[in-house]
Coordinates of C-alpha atoms in Angstrom, one line a residue:
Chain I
X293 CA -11.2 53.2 -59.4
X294 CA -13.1 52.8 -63.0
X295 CA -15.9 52.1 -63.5
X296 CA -17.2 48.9 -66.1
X297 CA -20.3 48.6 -67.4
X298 CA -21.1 44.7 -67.8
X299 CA -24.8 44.3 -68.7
X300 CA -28.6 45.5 -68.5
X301 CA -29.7 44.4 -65.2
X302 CA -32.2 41.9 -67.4
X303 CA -29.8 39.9 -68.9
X304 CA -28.2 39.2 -65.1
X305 CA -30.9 38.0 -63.3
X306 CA -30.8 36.4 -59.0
X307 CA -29.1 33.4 -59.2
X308 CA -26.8 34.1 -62.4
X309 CA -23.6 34.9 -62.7
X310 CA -21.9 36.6 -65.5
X311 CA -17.6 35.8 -66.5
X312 CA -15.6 39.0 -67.8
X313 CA -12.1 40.0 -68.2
X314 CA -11.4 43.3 -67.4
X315 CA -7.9 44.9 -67.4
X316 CA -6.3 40.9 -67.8
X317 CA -8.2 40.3 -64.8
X318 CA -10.5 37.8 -64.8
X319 CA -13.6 38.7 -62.8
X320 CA -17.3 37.4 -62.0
X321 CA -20.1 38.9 -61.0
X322 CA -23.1 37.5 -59.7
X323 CA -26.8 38.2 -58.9
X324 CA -28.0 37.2 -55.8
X325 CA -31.5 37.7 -54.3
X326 CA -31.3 41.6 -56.3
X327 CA -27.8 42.1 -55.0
X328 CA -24.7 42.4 -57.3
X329 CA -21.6 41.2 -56.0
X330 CA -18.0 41.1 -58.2
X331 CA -15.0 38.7 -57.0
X332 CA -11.6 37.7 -58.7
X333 CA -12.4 34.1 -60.5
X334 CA -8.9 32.8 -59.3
X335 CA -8.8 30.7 -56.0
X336 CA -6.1 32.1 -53.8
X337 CA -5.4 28.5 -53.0
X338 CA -4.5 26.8 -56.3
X339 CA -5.4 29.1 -59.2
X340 CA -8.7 27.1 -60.1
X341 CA -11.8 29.4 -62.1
X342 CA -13.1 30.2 -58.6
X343 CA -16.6 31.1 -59.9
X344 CA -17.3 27.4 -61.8
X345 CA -18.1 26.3 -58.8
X346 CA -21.6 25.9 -56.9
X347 CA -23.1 28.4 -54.7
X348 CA -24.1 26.6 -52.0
X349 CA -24.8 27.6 -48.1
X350 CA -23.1 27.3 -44.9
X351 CA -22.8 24.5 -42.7
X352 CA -22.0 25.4 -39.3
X353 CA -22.0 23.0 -35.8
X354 CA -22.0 24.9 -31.9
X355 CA -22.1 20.9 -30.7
X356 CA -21.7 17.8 -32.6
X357 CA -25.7 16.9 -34.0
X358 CA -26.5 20.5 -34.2
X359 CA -26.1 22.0 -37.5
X360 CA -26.9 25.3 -39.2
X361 CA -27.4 26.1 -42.5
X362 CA -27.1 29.5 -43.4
X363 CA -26.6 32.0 -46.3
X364 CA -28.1 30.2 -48.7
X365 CA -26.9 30.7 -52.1
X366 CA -24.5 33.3 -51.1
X367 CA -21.0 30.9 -50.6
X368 CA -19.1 30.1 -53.6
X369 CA -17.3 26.8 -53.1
X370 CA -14.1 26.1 -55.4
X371 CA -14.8 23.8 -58.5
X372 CA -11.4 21.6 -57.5
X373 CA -10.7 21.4 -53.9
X374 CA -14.1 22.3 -52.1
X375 CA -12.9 25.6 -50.5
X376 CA -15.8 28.1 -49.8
X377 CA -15.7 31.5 -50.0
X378 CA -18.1 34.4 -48.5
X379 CA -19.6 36.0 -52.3
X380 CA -20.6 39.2 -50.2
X381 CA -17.2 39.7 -49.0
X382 CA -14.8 37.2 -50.3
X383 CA -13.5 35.8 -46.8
X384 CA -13.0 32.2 -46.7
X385 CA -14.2 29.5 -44.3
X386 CA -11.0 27.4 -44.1
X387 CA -8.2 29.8 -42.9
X388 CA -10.1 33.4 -42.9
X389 CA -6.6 34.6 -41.7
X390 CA -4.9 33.4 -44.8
X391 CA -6.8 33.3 -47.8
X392 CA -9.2 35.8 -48.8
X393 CA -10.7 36.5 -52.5
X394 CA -10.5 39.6 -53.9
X395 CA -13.9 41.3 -53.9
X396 CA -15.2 43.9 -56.5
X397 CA -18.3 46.1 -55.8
X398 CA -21.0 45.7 -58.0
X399 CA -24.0 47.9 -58.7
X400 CA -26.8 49.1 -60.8
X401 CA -26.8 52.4 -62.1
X402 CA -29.2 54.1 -64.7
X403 CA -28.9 54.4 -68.2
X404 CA -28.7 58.2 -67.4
X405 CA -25.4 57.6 -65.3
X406 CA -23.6 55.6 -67.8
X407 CA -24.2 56.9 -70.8
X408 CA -21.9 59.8 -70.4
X409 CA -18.6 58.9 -69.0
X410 CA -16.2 56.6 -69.0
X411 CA -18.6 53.4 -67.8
X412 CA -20.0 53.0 -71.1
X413 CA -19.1 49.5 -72.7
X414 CA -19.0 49.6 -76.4
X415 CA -20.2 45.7 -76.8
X416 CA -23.4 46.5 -74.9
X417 CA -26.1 49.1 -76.7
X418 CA -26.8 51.1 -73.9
X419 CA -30.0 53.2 -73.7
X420 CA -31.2 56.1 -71.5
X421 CA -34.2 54.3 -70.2
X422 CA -32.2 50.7 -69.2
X423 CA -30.6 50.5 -65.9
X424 CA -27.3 48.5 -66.2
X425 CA -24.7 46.4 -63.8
X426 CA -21.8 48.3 -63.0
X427 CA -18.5 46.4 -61.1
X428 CA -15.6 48.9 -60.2
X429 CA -12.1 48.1 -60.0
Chain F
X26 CA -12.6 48.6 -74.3
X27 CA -10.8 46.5 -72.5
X28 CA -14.0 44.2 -71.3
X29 CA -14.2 41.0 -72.9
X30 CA -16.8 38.4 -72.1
X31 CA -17.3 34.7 -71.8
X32 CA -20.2 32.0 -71.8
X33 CA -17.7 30.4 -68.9
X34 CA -14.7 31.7 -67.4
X35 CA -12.5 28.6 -68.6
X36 CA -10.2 31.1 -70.6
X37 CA -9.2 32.8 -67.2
X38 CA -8.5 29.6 -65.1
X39 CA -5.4 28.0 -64.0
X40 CA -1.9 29.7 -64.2
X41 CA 0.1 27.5 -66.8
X42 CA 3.0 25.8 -65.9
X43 CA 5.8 26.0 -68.1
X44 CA 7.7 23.5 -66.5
X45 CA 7.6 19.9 -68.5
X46 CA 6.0 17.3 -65.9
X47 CA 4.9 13.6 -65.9
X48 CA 1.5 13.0 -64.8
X49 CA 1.0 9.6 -63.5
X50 CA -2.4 9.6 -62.5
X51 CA -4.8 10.4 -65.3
X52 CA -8.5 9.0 -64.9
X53 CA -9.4 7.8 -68.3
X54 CA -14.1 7.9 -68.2
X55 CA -16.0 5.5 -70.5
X56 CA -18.1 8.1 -72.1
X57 CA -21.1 5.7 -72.3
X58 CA -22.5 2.7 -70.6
X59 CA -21.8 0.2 -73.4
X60 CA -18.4 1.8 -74.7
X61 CA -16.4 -1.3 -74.0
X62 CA -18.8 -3.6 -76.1
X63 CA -17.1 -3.1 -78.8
X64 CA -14.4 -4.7 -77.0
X65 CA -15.9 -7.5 -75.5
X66 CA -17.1 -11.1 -76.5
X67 CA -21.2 -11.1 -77.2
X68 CA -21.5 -13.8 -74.3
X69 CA -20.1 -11.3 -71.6
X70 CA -22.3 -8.5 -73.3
X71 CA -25.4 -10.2 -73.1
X72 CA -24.1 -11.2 -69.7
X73 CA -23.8 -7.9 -68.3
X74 CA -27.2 -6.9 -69.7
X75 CA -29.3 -10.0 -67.9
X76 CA -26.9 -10.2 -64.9
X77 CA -25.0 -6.9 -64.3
X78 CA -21.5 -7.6 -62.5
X79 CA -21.3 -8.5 -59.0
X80 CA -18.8 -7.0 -56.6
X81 CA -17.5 -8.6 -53.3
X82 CA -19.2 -5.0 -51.3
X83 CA -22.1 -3.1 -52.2
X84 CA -21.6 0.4 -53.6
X85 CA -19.5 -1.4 -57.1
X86 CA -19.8 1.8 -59.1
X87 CA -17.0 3.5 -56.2
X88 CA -17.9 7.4 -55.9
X89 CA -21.9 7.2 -55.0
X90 CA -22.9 10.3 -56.5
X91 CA -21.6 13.1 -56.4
X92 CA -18.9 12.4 -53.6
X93 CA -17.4 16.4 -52.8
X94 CA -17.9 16.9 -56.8
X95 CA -20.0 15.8 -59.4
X96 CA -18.2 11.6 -60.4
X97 CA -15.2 12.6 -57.7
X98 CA -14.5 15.5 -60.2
X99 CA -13.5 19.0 -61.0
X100 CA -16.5 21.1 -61.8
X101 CA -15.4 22.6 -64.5
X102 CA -13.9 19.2 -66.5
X103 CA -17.0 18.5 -67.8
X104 CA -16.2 17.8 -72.0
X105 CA -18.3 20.5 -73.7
X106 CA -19.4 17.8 -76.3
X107 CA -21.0 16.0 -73.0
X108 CA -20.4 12.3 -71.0
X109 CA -18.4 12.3 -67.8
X110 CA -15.4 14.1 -66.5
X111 CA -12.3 12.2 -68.2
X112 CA -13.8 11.0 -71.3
X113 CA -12.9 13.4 -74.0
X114 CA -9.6 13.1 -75.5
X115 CA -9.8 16.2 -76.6
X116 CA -10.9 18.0 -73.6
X117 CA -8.2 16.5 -71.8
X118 CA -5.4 17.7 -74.3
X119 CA -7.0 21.3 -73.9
X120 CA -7.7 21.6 -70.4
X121 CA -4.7 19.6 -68.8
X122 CA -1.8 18.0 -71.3
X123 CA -1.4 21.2 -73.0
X124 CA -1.3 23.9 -70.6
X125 CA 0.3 22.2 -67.9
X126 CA 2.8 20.6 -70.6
X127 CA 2.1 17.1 -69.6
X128 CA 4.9 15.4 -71.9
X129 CA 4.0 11.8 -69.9
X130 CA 0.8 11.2 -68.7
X131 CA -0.1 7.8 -67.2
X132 CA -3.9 6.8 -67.6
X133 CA -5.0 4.4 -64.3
X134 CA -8.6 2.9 -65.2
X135 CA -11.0 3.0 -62.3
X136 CA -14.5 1.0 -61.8
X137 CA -12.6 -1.0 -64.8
X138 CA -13.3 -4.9 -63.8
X139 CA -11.6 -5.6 -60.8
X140 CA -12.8 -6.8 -57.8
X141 CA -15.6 -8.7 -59.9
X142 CA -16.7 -11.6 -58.1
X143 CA -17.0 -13.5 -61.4
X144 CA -13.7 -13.7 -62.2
X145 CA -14.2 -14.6 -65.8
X146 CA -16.2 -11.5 -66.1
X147 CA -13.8 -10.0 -64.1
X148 CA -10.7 -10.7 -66.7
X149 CA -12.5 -10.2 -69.4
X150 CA -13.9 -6.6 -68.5
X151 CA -10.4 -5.7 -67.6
X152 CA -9.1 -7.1 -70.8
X153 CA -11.8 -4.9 -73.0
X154 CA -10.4 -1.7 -70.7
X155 CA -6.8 -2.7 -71.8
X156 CA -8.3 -2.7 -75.4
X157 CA -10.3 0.6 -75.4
X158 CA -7.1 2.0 -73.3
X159 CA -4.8 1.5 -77.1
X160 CA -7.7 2.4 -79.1
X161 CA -9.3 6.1 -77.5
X162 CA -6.3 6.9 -75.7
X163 CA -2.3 6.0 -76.0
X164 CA -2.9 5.4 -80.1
X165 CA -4.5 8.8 -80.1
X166 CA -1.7 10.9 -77.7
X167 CA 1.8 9.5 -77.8
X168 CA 2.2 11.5 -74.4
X169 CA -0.6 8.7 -72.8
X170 CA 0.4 5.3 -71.7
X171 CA -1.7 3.0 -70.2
X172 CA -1.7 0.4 -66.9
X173 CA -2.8 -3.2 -67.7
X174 CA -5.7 -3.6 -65.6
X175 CA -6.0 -7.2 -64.3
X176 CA -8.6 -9.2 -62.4
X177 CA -6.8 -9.1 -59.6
X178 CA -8.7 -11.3 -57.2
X179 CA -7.8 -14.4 -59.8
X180 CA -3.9 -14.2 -60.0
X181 CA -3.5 -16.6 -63.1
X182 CA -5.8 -15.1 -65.1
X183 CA -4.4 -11.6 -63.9
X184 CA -0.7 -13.2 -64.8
X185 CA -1.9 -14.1 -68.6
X186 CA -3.2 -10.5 -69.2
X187 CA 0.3 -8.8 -68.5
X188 CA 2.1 -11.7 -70.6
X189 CA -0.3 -11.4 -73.4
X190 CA 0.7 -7.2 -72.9
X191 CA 4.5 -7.7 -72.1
X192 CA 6.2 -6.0 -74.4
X193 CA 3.2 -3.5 -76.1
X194 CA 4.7 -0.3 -75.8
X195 CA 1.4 1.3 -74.9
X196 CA 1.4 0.5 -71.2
X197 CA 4.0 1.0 -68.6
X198 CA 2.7 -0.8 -65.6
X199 CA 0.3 -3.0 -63.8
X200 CA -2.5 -1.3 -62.5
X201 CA -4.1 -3.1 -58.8
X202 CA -5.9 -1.5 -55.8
X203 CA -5.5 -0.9 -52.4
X204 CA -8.4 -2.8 -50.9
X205 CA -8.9 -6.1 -52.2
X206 CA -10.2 -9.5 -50.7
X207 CA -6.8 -10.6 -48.5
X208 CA -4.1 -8.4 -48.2
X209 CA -1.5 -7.6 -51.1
X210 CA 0.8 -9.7 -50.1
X211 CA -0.9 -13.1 -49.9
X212 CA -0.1 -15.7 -52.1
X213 CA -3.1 -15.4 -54.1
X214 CA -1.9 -12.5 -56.0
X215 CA 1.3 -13.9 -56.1
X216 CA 1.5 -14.9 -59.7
X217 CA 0.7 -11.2 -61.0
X218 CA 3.9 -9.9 -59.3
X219 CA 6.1 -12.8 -61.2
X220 CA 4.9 -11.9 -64.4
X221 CA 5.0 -8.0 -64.2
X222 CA 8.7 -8.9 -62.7
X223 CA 9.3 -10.8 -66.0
X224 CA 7.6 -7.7 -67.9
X225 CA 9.5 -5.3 -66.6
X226 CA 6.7 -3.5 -65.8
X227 CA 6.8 -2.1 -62.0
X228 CA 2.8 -2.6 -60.2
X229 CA 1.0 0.3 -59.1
X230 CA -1.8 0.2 -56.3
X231 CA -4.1 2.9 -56.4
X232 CA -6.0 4.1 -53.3
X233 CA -9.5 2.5 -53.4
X234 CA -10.7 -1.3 -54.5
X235 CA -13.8 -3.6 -54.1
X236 CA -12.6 -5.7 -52.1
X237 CA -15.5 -6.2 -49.6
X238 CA -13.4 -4.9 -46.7
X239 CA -14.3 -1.4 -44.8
X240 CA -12.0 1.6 -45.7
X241 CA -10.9 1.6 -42.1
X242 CA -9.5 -1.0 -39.6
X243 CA -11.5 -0.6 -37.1
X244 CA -15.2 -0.6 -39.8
X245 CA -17.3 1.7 -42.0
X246 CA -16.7 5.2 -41.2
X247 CA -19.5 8.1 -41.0
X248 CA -18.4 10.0 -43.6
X249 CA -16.1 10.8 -46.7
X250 CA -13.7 12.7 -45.0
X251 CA -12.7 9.5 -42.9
X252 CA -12.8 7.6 -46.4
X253 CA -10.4 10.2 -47.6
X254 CA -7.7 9.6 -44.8
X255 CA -8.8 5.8 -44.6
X256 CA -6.8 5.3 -47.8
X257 CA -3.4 5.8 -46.4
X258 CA -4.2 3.6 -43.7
X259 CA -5.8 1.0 -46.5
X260 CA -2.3 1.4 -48.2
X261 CA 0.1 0.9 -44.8
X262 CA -1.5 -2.1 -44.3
X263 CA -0.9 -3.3 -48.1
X264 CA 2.6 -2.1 -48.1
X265 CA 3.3 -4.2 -44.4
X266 CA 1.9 -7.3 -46.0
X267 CA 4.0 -7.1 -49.4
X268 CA 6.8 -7.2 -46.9
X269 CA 6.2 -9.1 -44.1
X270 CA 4.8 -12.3 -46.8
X271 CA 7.9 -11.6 -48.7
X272 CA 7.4 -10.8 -51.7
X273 CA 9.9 -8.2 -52.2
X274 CA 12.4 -11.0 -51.2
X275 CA 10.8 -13.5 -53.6
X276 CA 10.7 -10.3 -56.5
X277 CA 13.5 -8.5 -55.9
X278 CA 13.6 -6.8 -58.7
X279 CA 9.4 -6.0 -58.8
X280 CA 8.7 -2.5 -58.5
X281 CA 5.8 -0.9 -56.9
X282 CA 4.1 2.4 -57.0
X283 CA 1.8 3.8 -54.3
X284 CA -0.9 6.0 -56.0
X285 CA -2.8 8.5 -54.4
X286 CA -2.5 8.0 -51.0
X287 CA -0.1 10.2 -49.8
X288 CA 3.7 9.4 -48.7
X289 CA 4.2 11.3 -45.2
X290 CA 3.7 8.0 -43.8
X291 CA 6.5 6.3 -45.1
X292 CA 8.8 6.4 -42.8
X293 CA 7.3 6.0 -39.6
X294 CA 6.0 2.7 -40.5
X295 CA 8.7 1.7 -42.0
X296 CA 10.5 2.4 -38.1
X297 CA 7.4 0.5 -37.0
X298 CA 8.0 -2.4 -39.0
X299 CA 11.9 -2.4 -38.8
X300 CA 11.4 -2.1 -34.9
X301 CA 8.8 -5.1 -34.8
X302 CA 11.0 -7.0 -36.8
X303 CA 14.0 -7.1 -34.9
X304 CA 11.8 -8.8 -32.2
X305 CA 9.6 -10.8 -34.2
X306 CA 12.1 -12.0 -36.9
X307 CA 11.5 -15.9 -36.4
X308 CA 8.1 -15.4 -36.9
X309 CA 9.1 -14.1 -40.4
X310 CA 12.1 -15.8 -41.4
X311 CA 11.8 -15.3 -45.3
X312 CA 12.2 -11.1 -44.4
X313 CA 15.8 -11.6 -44.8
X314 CA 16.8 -8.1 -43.8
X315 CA 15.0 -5.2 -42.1
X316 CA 11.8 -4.0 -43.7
X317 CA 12.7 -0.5 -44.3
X318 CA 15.3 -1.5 -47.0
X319 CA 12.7 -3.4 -49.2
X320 CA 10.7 -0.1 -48.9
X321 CA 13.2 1.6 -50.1
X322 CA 15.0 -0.2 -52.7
X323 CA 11.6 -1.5 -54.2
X324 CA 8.7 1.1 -53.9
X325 CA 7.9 4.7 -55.7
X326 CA 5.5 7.2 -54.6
X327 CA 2.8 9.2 -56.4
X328 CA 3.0 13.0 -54.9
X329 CA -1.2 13.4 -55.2
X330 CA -2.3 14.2 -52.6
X331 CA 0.5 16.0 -51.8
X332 CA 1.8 16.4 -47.8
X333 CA 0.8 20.3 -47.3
X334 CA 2.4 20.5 -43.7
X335 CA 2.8 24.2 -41.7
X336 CA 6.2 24.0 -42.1
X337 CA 7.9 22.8 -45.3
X338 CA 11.3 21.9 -43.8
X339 CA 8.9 18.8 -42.3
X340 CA 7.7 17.8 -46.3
X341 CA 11.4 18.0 -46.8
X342 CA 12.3 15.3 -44.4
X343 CA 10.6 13.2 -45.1
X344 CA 11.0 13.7 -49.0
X345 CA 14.5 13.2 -47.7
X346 CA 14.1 9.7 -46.4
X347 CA 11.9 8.5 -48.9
X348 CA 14.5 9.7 -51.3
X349 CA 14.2 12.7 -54.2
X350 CA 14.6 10.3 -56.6
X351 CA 11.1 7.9 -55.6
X352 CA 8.6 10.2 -56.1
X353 CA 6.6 10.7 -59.0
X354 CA 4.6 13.6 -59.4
X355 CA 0.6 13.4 -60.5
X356 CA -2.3 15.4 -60.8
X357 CA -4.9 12.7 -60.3
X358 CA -7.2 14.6 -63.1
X359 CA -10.1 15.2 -63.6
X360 CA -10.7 14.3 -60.0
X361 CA -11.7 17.0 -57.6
X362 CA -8.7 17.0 -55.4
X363 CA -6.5 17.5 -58.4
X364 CA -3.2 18.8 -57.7
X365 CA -2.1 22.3 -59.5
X366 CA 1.8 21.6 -61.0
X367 CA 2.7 25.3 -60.2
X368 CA 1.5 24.8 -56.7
X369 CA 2.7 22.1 -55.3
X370 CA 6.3 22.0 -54.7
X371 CA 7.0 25.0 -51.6
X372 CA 10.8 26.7 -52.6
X373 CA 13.7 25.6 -51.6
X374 CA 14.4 23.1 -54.2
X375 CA 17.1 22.4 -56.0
X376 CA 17.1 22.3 -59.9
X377 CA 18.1 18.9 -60.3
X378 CA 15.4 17.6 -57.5
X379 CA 12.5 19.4 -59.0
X380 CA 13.3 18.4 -62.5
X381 CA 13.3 14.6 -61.4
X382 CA 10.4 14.8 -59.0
X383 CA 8.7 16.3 -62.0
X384 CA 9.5 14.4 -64.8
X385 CA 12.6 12.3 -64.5
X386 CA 11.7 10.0 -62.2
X387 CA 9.0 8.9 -64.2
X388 CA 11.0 8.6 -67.3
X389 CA 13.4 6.3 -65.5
X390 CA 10.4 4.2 -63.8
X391 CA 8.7 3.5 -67.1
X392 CA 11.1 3.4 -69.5
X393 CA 10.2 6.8 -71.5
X394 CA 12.8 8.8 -73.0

């Protein structure tokens, strides 16, 4: 599993998302709430750009009149067809059995870590001192 | 390095198909307010300004914001030089015609003057669309043709529109709704079916319409999901009255294309009505022969939304009945429940099928070669 370096935590701040291509695979990683997350922009349904779509929260019903609203921010819904999709862990809410996104962790790691090996990116200046987003795959 | 990065991920998106396909259901968006101006009289502009346009229900613009997506649209379809979903040429061509080597694509105008209560308004709104249709669109893509809107609640005035278009080689077909004041069938609307007959141009009837009535039969549902479903039903009932009031018997040679609201239905009502019929037959004497055969002999099918059932043997049958050579595939694009070329037709098919439910059928509807 490599290791991609894909920005200085700065330029990904909660509640942005950041598009990337690694390896001919398109791939998105997103901040939320301080937590770094990577999935597969490519529904498993029909093929759309996933990640376009809004991060919205789930709607959930025990009885009809009752409804939760959880997760807030944290469920990726498809920019054609409306699917959703879990960002933390890629499971979908329409046939969990069937579909599922590919997830990528995602990290930050010191400068200190990724200077050295094989994580640094060359189109990102990395320093020492920064601490930078790291998605493995 | 093998990272490269993006302001959006539209590079990445959809798997291409490399198959050539017709599209006919394209959603051609007026980019601004005023855009059909240009194309109208100043009495109707200064009209529209001081009165607005009055429709026969309440909710005229159709999707009330933002309806699933943003205008009943894919998320990402927004032009990057700005305006709604469907109203750059250019975006279109990039995004959809291109990749998905659309080598027909049939535009069908919505919110476009029809089911005005004003009926001049009415025609002369649909004429302008007609207008701005040629100039933005079909004059620009030689892949694009265009459907003659019409005002359909007035049939004469509706009838003069497609004789004044007969013959332009930009449009293909008559474009009416689903949901209109009476049902499609009644003798209001009669003279539009006469003179697309005399065009040659068949009539399509695209799922929605202003027509005053509730989506459902049995009232105003709670929410869009029921809306969503309510169109088939919304279509049955337009289909059963272009039967049972004859007017396949009085046009036999008018052709008619259901848009967007599914096919899966077919057959059982036409058992419904072919079962009804041989008991009720005296009530309907001009339905010389049993409905099912006008359904067949006279109507096409748009595949979007396509039937997705568990098993695909079932789309089969009834792709069987209806007859590989009546459907006509489409996309309905930009809209939000789009459907993907490369993801729509399960295996199984044969060569010859797939190449007509993609593309030949159309050719052969609309007269393309």
């Amino acid at each position: 599993m490599a290791r991609h370096v894909i920005a200085p935590v700065d330029e990904l701040p909660p509640g942005t998302r950041k598009f990337l291509e690694i390896d001919g695979r398109p791939i998105a990683v997103f901040n939320i709430k301080g937590e770094y997350f990577g999935l597969l922009n490519r529904c498993p349904h029909q093929g759309a750009a996933l990640c376009e779509g809004p991060l919205i929260g789930l709607a959930q019903s025990k009885d009809p009149g009752e409804i939760e609203y959880t997760k807030l921010g944290e469920i990726i819904r498809c920019p054609w067809h409306g699917w959703e999709f879990d960002v933390r862990t890629g499971q979908s809410y329409c046939d969990p059995r069937r579909f599922r996104v590919k997830a990528y962790p995602a990290h930050v790691e010191p400068g200190a870590n990724v200077v050295k090996g094989p994580y640094v990116a060359e189109t990102i200046p990395v320093r020492v001192e920064s601490d930078y987003v790291v998605v493995e795959l | 390095m093998n990272i490269q990065f993006r302001e959006s991920s539209e590079a990445a998106s959809p798997l291409t198909a490399k198959t050539a396909i017709a599209d006919c259901d394209i959603h051609p968006a007026r980019a601004t307010r005023t855009e059909l101006y240009p194309y109208l009289a100043k009495r109707w502009q200064h009209h529209l300004e001081i009165y607005g346009v009055h429709a026969y229900q309440g909710m005229m613009e159709g999707p009330p914001y933002p309806k699933a997506q943003p205008n009943a649209s894919r998320r990402d379809a927004y032009p990057p030089e700005g305006g709604p979903q469907g109203s750059s040429l250019s975006f279109m061509q990039t995004q959809h015609l291109d990749p998905n080597n659309v080598q027909l694509g049939v535009l069908n105008p919505l919110n476009a003057g029809q089911g005005i209560r004003n009926h001049e308004l009415s025609a002369a709104l649909c004429s302008a669309i007609n207008d701005w249709q040629i100039d933005k669109w079909t004059s620009k893509d030689k892949r694009l043709k265009a459907s003659i809107v019409v005002g359909n609640e007035d049939g004469l005035s509706a009838a003069a529109e497609i004789r004044e278009r007969a013959g332009d080689k930009n449009f293909v077909q008559v474009l009416l709704l689903s949901r209109n004041v009476e049902p499609l069938g009644q003798r209001r609307y009669w003279p539009i079916y006469q003179a697309a007959e005399e065009a040659g141009l068949p009539v399509g009837v695209h799922a929605f319409g202003f027509g005053g009535n509730p989506i459902t039969p049995s009232g105003w549902p709670s929410y869009y999901i029921e809306e969503m479903v309510g169109h088939s039903q919304c279509q049955q009932s337009a289909l059963a009255s272009l039967v049972l009031e004859g007017v396949f018997e009085r046009f036999p040679k008018l052709k008619m294309v259901m848009i967007e609201a599914g096919f899966g239905w077919a057959p059982s009502l036409a058992w419904r009505l072919d079962k009804a019929w041989q008991r009720l037959r005296s009530e309907v004497p001009h339905v010389k022969r049993p409905p099912s055969e006008y359904i067949r002999e006279q109507v096409w099918w748009t595949t979007q939304p396509m039937e997705d059932p568990e098993r695909r043997e079932d789309l089969f049958d009834v792709i069987k009945w209806i007859g590989w050579d009546r459907l006509l595939f489409a996309t309905d694009y930009p809209h939000w429940d789009y459907d993907e070329p490369s993801r729509v037709l399960p295996p199984g098919v044969s060569d010859a099928n797939r190449e007509a439910f993609y593309l030949g059928n159309a050719r052969k509807l609309y007269g393309i070669d």
